[in-house]
mmCIF file of C-alpha atoms in Angstrom:
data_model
loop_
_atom_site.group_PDB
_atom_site.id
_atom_site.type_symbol
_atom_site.label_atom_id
_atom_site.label_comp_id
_atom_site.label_asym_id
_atom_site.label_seq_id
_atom_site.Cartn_x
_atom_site.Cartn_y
_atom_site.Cartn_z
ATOM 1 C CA UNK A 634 -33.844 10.098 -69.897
ATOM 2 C CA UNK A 635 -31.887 7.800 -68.166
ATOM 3 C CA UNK A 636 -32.683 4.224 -67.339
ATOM 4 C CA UNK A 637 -31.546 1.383 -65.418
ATOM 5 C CA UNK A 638 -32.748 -2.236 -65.828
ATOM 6 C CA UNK A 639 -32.368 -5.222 -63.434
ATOM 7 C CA UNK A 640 -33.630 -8.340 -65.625
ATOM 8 C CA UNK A 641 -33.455 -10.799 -62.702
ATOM 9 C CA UNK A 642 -36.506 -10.201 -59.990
ATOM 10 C CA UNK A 643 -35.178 -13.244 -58.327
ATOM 11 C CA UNK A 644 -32.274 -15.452 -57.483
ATOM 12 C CA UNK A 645 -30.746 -17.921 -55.133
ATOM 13 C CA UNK A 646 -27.115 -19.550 -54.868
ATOM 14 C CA UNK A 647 -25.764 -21.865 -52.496
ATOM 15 C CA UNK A 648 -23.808 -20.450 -49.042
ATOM 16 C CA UNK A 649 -20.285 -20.167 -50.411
ATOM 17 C CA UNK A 650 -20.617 -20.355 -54.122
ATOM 18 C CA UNK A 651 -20.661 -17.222 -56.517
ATOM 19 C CA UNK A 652 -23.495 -15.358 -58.079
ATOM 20 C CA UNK A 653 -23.417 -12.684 -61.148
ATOM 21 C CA UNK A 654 -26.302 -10.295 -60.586
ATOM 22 C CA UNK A 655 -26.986 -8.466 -63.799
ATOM 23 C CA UNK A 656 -27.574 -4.473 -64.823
ATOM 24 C CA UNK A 657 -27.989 -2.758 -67.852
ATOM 25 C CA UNK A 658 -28.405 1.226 -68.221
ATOM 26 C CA UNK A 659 -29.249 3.662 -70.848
ATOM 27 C CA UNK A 660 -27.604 7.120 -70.823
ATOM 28 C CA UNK A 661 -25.939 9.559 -73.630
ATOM 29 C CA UNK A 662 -23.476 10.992 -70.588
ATOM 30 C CA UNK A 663 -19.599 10.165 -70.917
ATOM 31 C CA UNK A 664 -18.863 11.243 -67.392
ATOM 32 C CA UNK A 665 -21.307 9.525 -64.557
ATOM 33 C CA UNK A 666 -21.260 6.830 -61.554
ATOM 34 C CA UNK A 667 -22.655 3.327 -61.081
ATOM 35 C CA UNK A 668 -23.628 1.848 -57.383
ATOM 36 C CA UNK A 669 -24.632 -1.451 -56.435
ATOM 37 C CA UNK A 670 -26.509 -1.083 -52.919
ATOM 38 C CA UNK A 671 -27.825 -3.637 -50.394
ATOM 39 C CA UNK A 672 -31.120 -3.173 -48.730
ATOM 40 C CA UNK A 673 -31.472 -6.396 -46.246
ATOM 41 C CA UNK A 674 -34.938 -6.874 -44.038
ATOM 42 C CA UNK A 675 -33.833 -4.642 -41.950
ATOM 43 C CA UNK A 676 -34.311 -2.002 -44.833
ATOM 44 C CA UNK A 677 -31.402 -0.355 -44.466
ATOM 45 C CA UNK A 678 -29.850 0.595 -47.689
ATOM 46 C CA UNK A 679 -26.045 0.195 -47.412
ATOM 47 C CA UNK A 680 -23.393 0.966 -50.321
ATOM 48 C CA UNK A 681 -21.771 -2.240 -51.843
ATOM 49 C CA UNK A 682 -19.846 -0.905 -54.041
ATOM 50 C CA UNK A 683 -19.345 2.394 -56.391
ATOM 51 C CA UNK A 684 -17.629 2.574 -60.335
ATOM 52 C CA UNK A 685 -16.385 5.677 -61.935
ATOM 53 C CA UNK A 686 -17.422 5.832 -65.224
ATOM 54 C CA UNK A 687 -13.843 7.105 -66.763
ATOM 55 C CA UNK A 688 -12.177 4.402 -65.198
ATOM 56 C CA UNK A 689 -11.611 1.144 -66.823
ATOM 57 C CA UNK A 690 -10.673 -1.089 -63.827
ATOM 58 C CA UNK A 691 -13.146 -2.688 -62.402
ATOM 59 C CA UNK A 692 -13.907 -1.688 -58.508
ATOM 60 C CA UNK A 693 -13.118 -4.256 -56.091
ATOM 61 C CA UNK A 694 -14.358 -4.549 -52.057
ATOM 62 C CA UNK A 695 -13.616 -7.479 -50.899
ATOM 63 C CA UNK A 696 -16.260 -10.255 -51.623
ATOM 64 C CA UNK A 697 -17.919 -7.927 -54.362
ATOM 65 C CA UNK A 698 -16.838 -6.803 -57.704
ATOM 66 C CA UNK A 699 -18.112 -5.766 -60.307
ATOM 67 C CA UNK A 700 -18.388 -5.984 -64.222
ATOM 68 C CA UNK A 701 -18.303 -2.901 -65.922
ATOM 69 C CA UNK A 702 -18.799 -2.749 -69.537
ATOM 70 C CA UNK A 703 -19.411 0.712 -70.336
ATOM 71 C CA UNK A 704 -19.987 0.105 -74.449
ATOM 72 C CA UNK A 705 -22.569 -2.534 -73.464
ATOM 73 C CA UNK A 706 -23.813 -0.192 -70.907
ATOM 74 C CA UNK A 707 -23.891 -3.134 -68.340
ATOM 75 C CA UNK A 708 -22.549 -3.275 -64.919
ATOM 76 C CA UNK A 709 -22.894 -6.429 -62.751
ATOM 77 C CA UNK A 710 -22.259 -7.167 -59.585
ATOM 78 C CA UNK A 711 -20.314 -11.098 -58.813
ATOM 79 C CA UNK A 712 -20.353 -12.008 -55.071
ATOM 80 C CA UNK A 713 -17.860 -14.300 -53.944
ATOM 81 C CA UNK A 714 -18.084 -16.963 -51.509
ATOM 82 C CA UNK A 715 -21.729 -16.240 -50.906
ATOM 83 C CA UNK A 716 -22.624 -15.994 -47.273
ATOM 84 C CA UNK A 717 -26.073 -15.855 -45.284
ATOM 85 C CA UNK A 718 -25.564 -12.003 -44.664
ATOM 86 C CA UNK A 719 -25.562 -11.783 -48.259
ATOM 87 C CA UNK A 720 -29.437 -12.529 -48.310
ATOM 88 C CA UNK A 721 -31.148 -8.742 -49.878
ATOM 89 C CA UNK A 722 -32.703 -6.425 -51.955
ATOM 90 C CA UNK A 723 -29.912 -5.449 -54.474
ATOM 91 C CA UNK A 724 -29.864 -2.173 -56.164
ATOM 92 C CA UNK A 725 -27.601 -1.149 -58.832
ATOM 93 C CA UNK A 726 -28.378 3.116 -59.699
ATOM 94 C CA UNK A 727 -26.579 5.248 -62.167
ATOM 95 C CA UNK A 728 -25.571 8.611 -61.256
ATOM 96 C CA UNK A 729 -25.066 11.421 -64.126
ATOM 97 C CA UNK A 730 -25.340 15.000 -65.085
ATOM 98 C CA UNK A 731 -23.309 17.376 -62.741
ATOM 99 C CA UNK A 732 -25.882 19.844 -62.894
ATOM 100 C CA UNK A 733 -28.605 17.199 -61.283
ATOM 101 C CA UNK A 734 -27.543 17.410 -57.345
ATOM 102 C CA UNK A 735 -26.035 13.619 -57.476
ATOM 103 C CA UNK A 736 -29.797 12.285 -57.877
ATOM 104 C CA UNK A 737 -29.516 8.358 -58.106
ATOM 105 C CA UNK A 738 -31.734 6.569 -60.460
ATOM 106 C CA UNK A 739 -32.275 2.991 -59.264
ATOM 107 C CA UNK A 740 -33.725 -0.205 -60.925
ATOM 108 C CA UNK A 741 -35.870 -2.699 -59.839
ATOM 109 C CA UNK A 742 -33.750 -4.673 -57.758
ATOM 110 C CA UNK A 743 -32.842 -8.285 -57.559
ATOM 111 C CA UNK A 744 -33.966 -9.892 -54.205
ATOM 112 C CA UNK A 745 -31.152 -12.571 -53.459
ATOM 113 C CA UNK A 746 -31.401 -15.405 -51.213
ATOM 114 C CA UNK A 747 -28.458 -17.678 -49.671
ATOM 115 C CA UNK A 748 -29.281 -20.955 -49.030
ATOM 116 C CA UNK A 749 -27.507 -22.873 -46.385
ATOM 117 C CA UNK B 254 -18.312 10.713 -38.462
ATOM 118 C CA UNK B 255 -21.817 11.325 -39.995
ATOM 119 C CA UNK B 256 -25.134 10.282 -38.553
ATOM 120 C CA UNK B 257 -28.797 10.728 -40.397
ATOM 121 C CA UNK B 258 -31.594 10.204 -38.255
ATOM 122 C CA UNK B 259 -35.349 10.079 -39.189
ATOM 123 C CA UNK B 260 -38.794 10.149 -37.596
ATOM 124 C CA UNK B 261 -40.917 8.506 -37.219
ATOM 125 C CA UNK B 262 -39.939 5.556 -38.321
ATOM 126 C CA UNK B 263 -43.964 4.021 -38.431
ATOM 127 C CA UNK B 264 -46.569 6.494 -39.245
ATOM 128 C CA UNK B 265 -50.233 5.377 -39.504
ATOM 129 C CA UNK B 266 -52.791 8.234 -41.070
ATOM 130 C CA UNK B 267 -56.061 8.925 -42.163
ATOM 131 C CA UNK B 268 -56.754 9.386 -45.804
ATOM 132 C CA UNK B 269 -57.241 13.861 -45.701
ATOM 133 C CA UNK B 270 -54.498 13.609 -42.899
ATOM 134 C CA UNK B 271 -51.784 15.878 -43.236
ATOM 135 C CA UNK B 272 -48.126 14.436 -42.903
ATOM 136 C CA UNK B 273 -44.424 15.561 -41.944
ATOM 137 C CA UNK B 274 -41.447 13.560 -42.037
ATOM 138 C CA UNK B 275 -38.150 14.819 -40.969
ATOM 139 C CA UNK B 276 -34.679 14.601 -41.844
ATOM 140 C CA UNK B 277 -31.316 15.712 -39.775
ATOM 141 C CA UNK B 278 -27.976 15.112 -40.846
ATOM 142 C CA UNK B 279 -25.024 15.588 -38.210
ATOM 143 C CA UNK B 280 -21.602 15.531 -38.825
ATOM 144 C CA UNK B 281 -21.417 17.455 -41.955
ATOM 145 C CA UNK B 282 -22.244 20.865 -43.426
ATOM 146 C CA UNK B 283 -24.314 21.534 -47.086
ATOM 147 C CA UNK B 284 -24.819 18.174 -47.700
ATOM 148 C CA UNK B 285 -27.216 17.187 -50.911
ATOM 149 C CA UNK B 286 -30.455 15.895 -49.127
ATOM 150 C CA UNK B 287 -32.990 13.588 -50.997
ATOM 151 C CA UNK B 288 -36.334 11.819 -50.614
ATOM 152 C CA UNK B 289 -37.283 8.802 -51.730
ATOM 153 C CA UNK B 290 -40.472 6.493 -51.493
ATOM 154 C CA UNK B 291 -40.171 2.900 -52.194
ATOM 155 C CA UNK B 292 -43.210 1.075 -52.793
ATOM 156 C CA UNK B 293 -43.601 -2.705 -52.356
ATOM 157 C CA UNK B 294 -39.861 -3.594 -51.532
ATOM 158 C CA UNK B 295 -38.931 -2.552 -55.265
ATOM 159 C CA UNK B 296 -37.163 0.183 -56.515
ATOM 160 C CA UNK B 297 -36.670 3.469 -55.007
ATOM 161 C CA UNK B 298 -38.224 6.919 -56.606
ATOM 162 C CA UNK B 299 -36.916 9.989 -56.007
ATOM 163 C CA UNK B 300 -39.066 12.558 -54.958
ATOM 164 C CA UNK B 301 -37.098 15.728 -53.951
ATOM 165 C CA UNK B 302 -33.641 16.813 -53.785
ATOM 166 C CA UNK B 303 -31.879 19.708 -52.505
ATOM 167 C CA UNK B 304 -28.554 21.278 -52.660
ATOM 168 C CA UNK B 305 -28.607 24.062 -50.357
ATOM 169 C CA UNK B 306 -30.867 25.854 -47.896
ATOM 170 C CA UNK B 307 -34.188 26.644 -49.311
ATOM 171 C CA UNK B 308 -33.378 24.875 -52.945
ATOM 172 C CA UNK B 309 -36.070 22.264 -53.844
ATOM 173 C CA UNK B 310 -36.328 20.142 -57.195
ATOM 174 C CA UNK B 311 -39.271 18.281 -57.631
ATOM 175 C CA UNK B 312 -38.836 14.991 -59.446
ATOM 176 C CA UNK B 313 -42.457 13.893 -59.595
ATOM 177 C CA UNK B 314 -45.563 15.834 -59.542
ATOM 178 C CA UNK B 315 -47.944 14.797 -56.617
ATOM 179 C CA UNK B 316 -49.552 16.100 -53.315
ATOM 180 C CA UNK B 317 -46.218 15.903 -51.395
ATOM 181 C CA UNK B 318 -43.743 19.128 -51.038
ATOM 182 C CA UNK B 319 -40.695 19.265 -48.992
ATOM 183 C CA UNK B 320 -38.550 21.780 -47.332
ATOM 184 C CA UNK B 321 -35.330 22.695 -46.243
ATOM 185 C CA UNK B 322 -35.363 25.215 -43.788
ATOM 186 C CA UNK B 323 -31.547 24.499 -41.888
ATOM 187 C CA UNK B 324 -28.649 23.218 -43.756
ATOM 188 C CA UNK B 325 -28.797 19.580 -42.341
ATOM 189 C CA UNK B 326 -32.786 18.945 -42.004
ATOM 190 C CA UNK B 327 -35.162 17.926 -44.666
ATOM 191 C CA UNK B 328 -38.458 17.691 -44.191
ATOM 192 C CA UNK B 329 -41.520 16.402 -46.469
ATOM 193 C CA UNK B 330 -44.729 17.475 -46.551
ATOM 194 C CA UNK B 331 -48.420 17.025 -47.464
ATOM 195 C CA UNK B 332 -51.582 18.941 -46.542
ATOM 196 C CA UNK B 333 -54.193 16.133 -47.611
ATOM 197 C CA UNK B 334 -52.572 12.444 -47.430
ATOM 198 C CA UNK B 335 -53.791 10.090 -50.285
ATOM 199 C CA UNK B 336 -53.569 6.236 -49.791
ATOM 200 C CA UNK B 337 -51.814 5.928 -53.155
ATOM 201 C CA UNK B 338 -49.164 8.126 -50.937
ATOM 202 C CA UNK B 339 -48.376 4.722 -48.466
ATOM 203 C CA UNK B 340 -44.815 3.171 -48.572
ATOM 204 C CA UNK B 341 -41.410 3.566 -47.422
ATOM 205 C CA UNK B 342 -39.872 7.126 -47.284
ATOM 206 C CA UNK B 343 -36.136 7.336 -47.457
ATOM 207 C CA UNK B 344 -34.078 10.184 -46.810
ATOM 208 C CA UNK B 345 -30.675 9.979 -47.792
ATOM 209 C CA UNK B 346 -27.184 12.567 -47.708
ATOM 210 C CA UNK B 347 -24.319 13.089 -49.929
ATOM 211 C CA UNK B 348 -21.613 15.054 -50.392
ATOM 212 C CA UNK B 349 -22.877 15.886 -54.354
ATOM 213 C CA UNK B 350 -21.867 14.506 -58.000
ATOM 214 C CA UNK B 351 -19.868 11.635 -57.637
ATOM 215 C CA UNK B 352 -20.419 10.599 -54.066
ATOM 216 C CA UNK B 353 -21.893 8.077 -53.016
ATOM 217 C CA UNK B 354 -25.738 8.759 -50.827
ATOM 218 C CA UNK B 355 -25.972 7.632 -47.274
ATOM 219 C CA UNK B 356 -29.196 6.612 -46.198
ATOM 220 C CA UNK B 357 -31.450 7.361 -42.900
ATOM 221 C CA UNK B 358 -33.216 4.061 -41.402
ATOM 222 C CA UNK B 359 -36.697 5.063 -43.221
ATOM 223 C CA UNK B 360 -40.574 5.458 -42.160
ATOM 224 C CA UNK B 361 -42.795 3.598 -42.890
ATOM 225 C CA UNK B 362 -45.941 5.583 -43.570
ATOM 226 C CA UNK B 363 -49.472 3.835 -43.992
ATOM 227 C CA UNK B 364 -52.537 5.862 -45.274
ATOM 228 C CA UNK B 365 -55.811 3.971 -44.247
#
């Protein structure tokens, strides 16, 4: 079965410095998706950012990219330029298995805080 | 563009209560529909999905069923609430493999 691991319960950076946010997965697929999501107070889970598996670049939006290593299995997330906004629940969840309806399998999360 | 709604969004119940959430989805047509419950502002476990009218998968055994009688509503179920079954119930939409799940504002559901 597939698993996804968030090591870091916590963390904090400084408004307008960067922060690595780590994920590791375990899967025998070739072909799946990774997602970082957002869930602020509010509780609104937003997409951040989605990876295709079979591609090698890195994805890219804006103050958020990612670092996909897909030997290591691990797929952080690096915000830039940290801003108060940034302050959430983060979720990264691995996608696999075209025969499983797109299910998501999430870890833990990483609750980040930006300090002014 | 594409709107999911849910209600309620705060649900307080007896323990032996019976429950039903909803789900609609507007804007699109056969989307994948999910639940999820999130306990404790952690991670999110996926209860059902479906991928068509009247196709349910059950991801974890338990006192809750769902339901999908019209192409864009979900709805979950219990006869008998438990207070093991408190937390936050997200439904969420997506266009299948590969793409990416869009998420309805959530109920919060306490079983006293």
């Amino acid at each position: 079965a597939q698993t996804v691991t968030q090591s870091q319960p916590e963390m904090s950076v400084q408004e307008a410095e960067t922060v690595t946010l780590s994920c590791t997965y375990d899967t025998s697929e070739s072909n799946y998706y990774l997602f970082w999501y957002k869930q602020p107070p509010s509780r609104q889970m937003i997409l951040v950012i989605r990876q295709e598996a079979y591609k090698q670049q890195n994805a890219t939006e804006n103050r958020f990219s990612v670092n996909f290593q897909k030997a290591a299995k691990s797929f952080s997330l690096k915000i830039s330029d940290s801003q108060l906004g940034d302050t959430a629940m983060y979720f990264c969840a691995f996608m696999g298995s075209y025969n499983q309806g797109g299910k998501l399998i999430f870890g833990q999360g990483t609750e980040l805080s930006v300090k002014p | 563009s594409q709107t999911i709604h849910q209600w309620p969004a705060t649900l307080v119940q007896p323990v032996g209560s019976p429950l039903s959430l909803e789900c609609t989805v507007e804007g699109t047509s056969n989307p994948n529909l999910y639940w999820y419950r999130q306990a404790a502002g952690r991670g999110l476990q996926l209860l059902f999905y479906s991928v068509g009218i009247g196709q349910i998968s059950s991801e974890v055994p338990q006192n809750l069923s769902a339901s999908r009688p019209q192409d864009r509503q979900f709805i979950l179920s219990s006869k008998k609430l438990l207070l093991s079954d408190s937390g936050f119930y997200l439904c969420a939409w997506s266009l299948g493999f590969g793409y990416e799940q869009y998420f309805g504002p959530g109920t919060r559901l306490t079983v006293t």
